[in-house]
PDB file of C-alpha atoms in Angstrom:
ATOM      1  CA  MET A  32       0.000   0.000   0.000  1.00  0.00           C
ATOM      2  CA  SER A  33       1.433   3.365  -1.014  1.00  0.00           C
ATOM      3  CA  PHE A  34       0.518   6.565   0.752  1.00  0.00           C
ATOM      4  CA  ALA A  35       2.003   8.872  -1.907  1.00  0.00           C
ATOM      5  CA  HIS A  36      -1.486   9.929  -3.000  1.00  0.00           C
ATOM      6  CA  ALA A  37      -2.021  11.623   0.384  1.00  0.00           C
ATOM      7  CA  VAL A  38       1.076  13.833   0.316  1.00  0.00           C
ATOM      8  CA  GLY A  39      -0.061  17.422   0.658  1.00  0.00           C
ATOM      9  CA  ALA A  40      -3.167  16.562   2.669  1.00  0.00           C
ATOM     10  CA  SER A  41      -3.664  18.680   5.779  1.00  0.00           C
ATOM     11  CA  THR A  42      -5.704  18.208   8.911  1.00  0.00           C
ATOM     12  CA  PRO A  43      -8.127  20.858  10.142  1.00  0.00           C
ATOM     13  CA  PRO A  44      -6.537  23.309  12.573  1.00  0.00           C
ATOM     14  CA  ILE A  45      -6.631  22.336  16.234  1.00  0.00           C
ATOM     15  CA  ALA A  46      -6.677  25.008  18.933  1.00  0.00           C
ATOM     16  CA  MET A  47      -5.527  24.626  22.518  1.00  0.00           C
ATOM     17  CA  THR A  48      -5.171  27.021  25.418  1.00  0.00           C
ATOM     18  CA  ILE A  49      -1.993  26.261  27.323  1.00  0.00           C
ATOM     19  CA  GLU A  50      -2.964  25.373  30.897  1.00  0.00           C
ATOM     20  CA  ARG A  51      -0.676  25.727  33.917  1.00  0.00           C
ATOM     21  CA  GLY A  52      -1.748  22.426  35.444  1.00  0.00           C
ATOM     22  CA  ARG A  53      -0.934  20.498  32.296  1.00  0.00           C
ATOM     23  CA  LEU A  54       2.429  22.241  32.000  1.00  0.00           C
ATOM     24  CA  ARG A  55       3.327  21.311  35.571  1.00  0.00           C
ATOM     25  CA  LEU A  56       2.252  17.707  35.061  1.00  0.00           C
ATOM     26  CA  PHE A  57       4.176  17.459  31.803  1.00  0.00           C
ATOM     27  CA  ALA A  58       7.303  19.054  33.310  1.00  0.00           C
ATOM     28  CA  HIS A  59       7.218  16.597  36.203  1.00  0.00           C
ATOM     29  CA  SER A  60       6.609  13.631  33.917  1.00  0.00           C
ATOM     30  CA  ILE A  61       9.688  14.415  31.808  1.00  0.00           C
ATOM     31  CA  GLY A  62      11.819  15.079  34.874  1.00  0.00           C
ATOM     32  CA  GLU A  63      12.145  18.802  34.222  1.00  0.00           C
ATOM     33  CA  THR A  64      13.302  20.552  37.414  1.00  0.00           C
ATOM     34  CA  ASN A  65      13.696  24.124  36.190  1.00  0.00           C
ATOM     35  CA  PRO A  66      11.013  26.076  38.100  1.00  0.00           C
ATOM     36  CA  VAL A  67      10.212  28.326  35.105  1.00  0.00           C
ATOM     37  CA  TYR A  68       8.071  25.373  33.951  1.00  0.00           C
ATOM     38  CA  THR A  69       6.247  24.805  37.241  1.00  0.00           C
ATOM     39  CA  ASP A  70       6.359  27.918  39.460  1.00  0.00           C
ATOM     40  CA  VAL A  71       4.706  31.120  38.243  1.00  0.00           C
ATOM     41  CA  ASP A  72       6.751  33.316  40.606  1.00  0.00           C
ATOM     42  CA  ALA A  73      10.006  31.743  39.392  1.00  0.00           C
ATOM     43  CA  ALA A  74       8.919  32.172  35.775  1.00  0.00           C
ATOM     44  CA  ARG A  75       8.112  35.838  36.340  1.00  0.00           C
ATOM     45  CA  ALA A  76      11.387  36.375  38.222  1.00  0.00           C
ATOM     46  CA  ALA A  77      13.124  34.992  35.132  1.00  0.00           C
ATOM     47  CA  GLY A  78      11.371  37.609  32.994  1.00  0.00           C
ATOM     48  CA  TYR A  79       8.581  35.479  31.567  1.00  0.00           C
ATOM     49  CA  PRO A  80       4.911  36.523  31.713  1.00  0.00           C
ATOM     50  CA  ASP A  81       3.828  33.071  33.006  1.00  0.00           C
ATOM     51  CA  LEU A  82       4.983  29.438  33.032  1.00  0.00           C
ATOM     52  CA  LEU A  83       7.176  28.622  30.053  1.00  0.00           C
ATOM     53  CA  VAL A  84       6.105  25.710  27.859  1.00  0.00           C
ATOM     54  CA  PRO A  85       8.651  22.859  28.259  1.00  0.00           C
ATOM     55  CA  PRO A  86      10.436  21.394  25.242  1.00  0.00           C
ATOM     56  CA  THR A  87       8.354  18.897  23.234  1.00  0.00           C
ATOM     57  CA  TYR A  88       5.097  19.913  24.974  1.00  0.00           C
ATOM     58  CA  LEU A  89       3.639  21.400  21.784  1.00  0.00           C
ATOM     59  CA  PHE A  90       3.446  17.909  20.301  1.00  0.00           C
ATOM     60  CA  GLY A  91       0.399  17.517  22.549  1.00  0.00           C
ATOM     61  CA  VAL A  92      -1.551  20.144  20.600  1.00  0.00           C
ATOM     62  CA  GLU A  93      -1.965  17.614  17.799  1.00  0.00           C
ATOM     63  CA  LEU A  94      -3.613  15.243  20.264  1.00  0.00           C
ATOM     64  CA  GLU A  95      -6.311  17.746  21.278  1.00  0.00           C
ATOM     65  CA  GLY A  96      -8.437  17.127  18.207  1.00  0.00           C
ATOM     66  CA  ALA A  97     -11.567  15.012  18.347  1.00  0.00           C
ATOM     67  CA  GLU A  98      -9.863  12.216  16.410  1.00  0.00           C
ATOM     68  CA  PRO A  99      -6.061  12.500  16.769  1.00  0.00           C
ATOM     69  CA  THR A 100      -5.506   9.381  14.661  1.00  0.00           C
ATOM     70  CA  GLY A 101      -8.279  10.158  12.180  1.00  0.00           C
ATOM     71  CA  TRP A 102      -5.817  11.021   9.429  1.00  0.00           C
ATOM     72  CA  LEU A 103      -4.199   7.599   9.861  1.00  0.00           C
ATOM     73  CA  ASP A 104      -7.600   5.903   9.855  1.00  0.00           C
ATOM     74  CA  ALA A 105      -8.429   7.736   6.611  1.00  0.00           C
ATOM     75  CA  LEU A 106      -5.255   6.304   5.063  1.00  0.00           C
ATOM     76  CA  GLY A 107      -6.232   2.799   6.183  1.00  0.00           C
ATOM     77  CA  VAL A 108      -3.255   2.489   8.546  1.00  0.00           C
ATOM     78  CA  ASP A 109      -3.564  -0.376  11.006  1.00  0.00           C
ATOM     79  CA  LEU A 110      -2.438   1.246  14.276  1.00  0.00           C
ATOM     80  CA  ARG A 111      -0.999  -2.105  15.417  1.00  0.00           C
ATOM     81  CA  ALA A 112       1.585  -1.693  12.660  1.00  0.00           C
ATOM     82  CA  LEU A 113       2.553   1.872  13.543  1.00  0.00           C
ATOM     83  CA  LEU A 114       5.971   2.782  14.948  1.00  0.00           C
ATOM     84  CA  HIS A 115       7.383   6.138  15.942  1.00  0.00           C
ATOM     85  CA  GLY A 116      10.311   6.891  13.658  1.00  0.00           C
ATOM     86  CA  GLU A 117      11.641  10.254  14.721  1.00  0.00           C
ATOM     87  CA  GLN A 118      10.571  13.729  15.755  1.00  0.00           C
ATOM     88  CA  GLU A 119      12.100  17.158  15.297  1.00  0.00           C
ATOM     89  CA  PHE A 120      11.157  20.451  16.924  1.00  0.00           C
ATOM     90  CA  THR A 121      12.071  23.900  15.678  1.00  0.00           C
ATOM     91  CA  TYR A 122      11.151  26.632  18.134  1.00  0.00           C
ATOM     92  CA  VAL A 123      10.604  30.102  16.741  1.00  0.00           C
ATOM     93  CA  ALA A 124       9.250  31.889  19.838  1.00  0.00           C
ATOM     94  CA  PRO A 125       8.596  30.926  23.468  1.00  0.00           C
ATOM     95  CA  VAL A 126       5.060  29.950  24.456  1.00  0.00           C
ATOM     96  CA  PHE A 127       3.537  30.525  27.887  1.00  0.00           C
ATOM     97  CA  ALA A 128       0.646  29.345  30.039  1.00  0.00           C
ATOM     98  CA  GLY A 129      -2.610  31.076  29.209  1.00  0.00           C
ATOM     99  CA  GLU A 130      -1.851  31.486  25.524  1.00  0.00           C
ATOM    100  CA  LEU A 131      -4.033  30.088  22.762  1.00  0.00           C
ATOM    101  CA  VAL A 132      -2.119  28.192  20.099  1.00  0.00           C
ATOM    102  CA  GLN A 133      -3.258  26.477  16.952  1.00  0.00           C
ATOM    103  CA  ALA A 134      -1.713  23.536  15.101  1.00  0.00           C
ATOM    104  CA  ARG A 135      -2.191  22.424  11.531  1.00  0.00           C
ATOM    105  CA  SER A 136      -0.488  19.328  10.159  1.00  0.00           C
ATOM    106  CA  THR A 137       0.357  18.365   6.609  1.00  0.00           C
ATOM    107  CA  LEU A 138       1.653  15.073   5.244  1.00  0.00           C
ATOM    108  CA  VAL A 139       4.786  16.208   3.394  1.00  0.00           C
ATOM    109  CA  ASP A 140       6.327  12.918   2.303  1.00  0.00           C
ATOM    110  CA  ALA A 141       5.559   9.230   1.981  1.00  0.00           C
ATOM    111  CA  TYR A 142       8.109   6.649   0.900  1.00  0.00           C
ATOM    112  CA  GLU A 143       8.924   3.013   1.396  1.00  0.00           C
ATOM    113  CA  LYS A 144      11.910   0.819   2.199  1.00  0.00           C
ATOM    114  CA  LYS A 145      12.593  -2.911   2.177  1.00  0.00           C
ATOM    115  CA  GLY A 146      10.451  -3.524  -0.875  1.00  0.00           C
ATOM    116  CA  GLY A 147       7.397  -1.891   0.697  1.00  0.00           C
ATOM    117  CA  ALA A 148       7.611  -3.784   3.995  1.00  0.00           C
ATOM    118  CA  LEU A 149       8.157  -0.425   5.717  1.00  0.00           C
ATOM    119  CA  GLN A 150       6.151   2.644   4.730  1.00  0.00           C
ATOM    120  CA  PHE A 151       7.289   6.027   6.031  1.00  0.00           C
ATOM    121  CA  LEU A 152       4.940   8.945   6.624  1.00  0.00           C
ATOM    122  CA  VAL A 153       6.482  12.361   7.249  1.00  0.00           C
ATOM    123  CA  ARG A 154       4.210  14.982   8.713  1.00  0.00           C
ATOM    124  CA  GLU A 155       4.939  18.606   9.475  1.00  0.00           C
ATOM    125  CA  THR A 156       2.923  20.628  11.957  1.00  0.00           C
ATOM    126  CA  GLU A 157       2.998  24.373  12.234  1.00  0.00           C
ATOM    127  CA  VAL A 158       2.043  25.768  15.639  1.00  0.00           C
ATOM    128  CA  THR A 159       0.894  29.374  15.625  1.00  0.00           C
ATOM    129  CA  ARG A 160      -0.159  31.984  18.160  1.00  0.00           C
ATOM    130  CA  ALA A 161      -2.374  34.792  16.840  1.00  0.00           C
ATOM    131  CA  GLY A 162      -1.281  33.792  13.342  1.00  0.00           C
ATOM    132  CA  ASP A 163       2.460  33.925  14.049  1.00  0.00           C
ATOM    133  CA  VAL A 164       4.476  30.720  13.880  1.00  0.00           C
ATOM    134  CA  VAL A 165       5.920  29.719  17.266  1.00  0.00           C
ATOM    135  CA  ALA A 166       7.131  26.197  16.390  1.00  0.00           C
ATOM    136  CA  ARG A 167       7.450  23.688  13.601  1.00  0.00           C
ATOM    137  CA  LEU A 168       7.216  19.982  14.364  1.00  0.00           C
ATOM    138  CA  ARG A 169       8.278  17.183  12.046  1.00  0.00           C
ATOM    139  CA  THR A 170       7.249  13.605  12.742  1.00  0.00           C
ATOM    140  CA  THR A 171       8.221  10.465  10.890  1.00  0.00           C
ATOM    141  CA  LEU A 172       6.016   7.437  11.425  1.00  0.00           C
ATOM    142  CA  VAL A 173       6.764   3.945  10.192  1.00  0.00           C
ATOM    143  CA  VAL A 174       4.025   1.573   9.104  1.00  0.00           C
ATOM    144  CA  ARG A 175       5.091  -2.055   9.105  1.00  0.00           C
ATOM    145  CA  GLN A 176       3.471  -4.528   6.791  1.00  0.00           C
ATOM    146  CA  ILE A 177       1.604  -6.953   9.027  1.00  0.00           C
ATOM    147  CA  ALA A 178       1.157 -10.506   7.943  1.00  0.00           C
ATOM    148  CA  THR A 179      -2.436 -11.645   7.893  1.00  0.00           C
ATOM    149  CA  ALA A 180      -3.775 -15.172   7.700  1.00  0.00           C
ATOM    150  CA  GLY A 181      -2.696 -16.645   4.415  1.00  0.00           C
ATOM    151  CA  SER A 182      -0.208 -13.880   3.539  1.00  0.00           C
ATOM    152  CA  ALA A 183       3.534 -13.563   3.827  1.00  0.00           C
ATOM    153  CA  PRO A 184       4.873 -10.907   6.266  1.00  0.00           C
TER     154      PRO A 184
END
């Protein structure tokens, strides 16, 4: 199965207000100890208007949609065959608690390796605040060919 036909397809924009409680929970879960991510007073003392969004947190914006895997379902991807390949983050501007951000993702590449046994999907997500880009995310997913009854793997 080739996914080349879907290159260029975008998901509807997803909006999310950055919440302090989620930032604190995320910071703790990744082992972040810098108080600018968890303590408003420390963040303000450091010159920030509120809690600073920790690295990689913006990936979560994509998961706020009603159907975060809907684009994969539309491609017919069996989620049992899905692997995380790699992820890149390019930060353009800091983001803080209380801000409203919006993410829009586009499938930018689809290719295969090992004779089609591994399909690669490359998706780019632009995160904006009031229309200005604050981050660009690039995700590579790998779809393994799963053997079914009567087929070779």
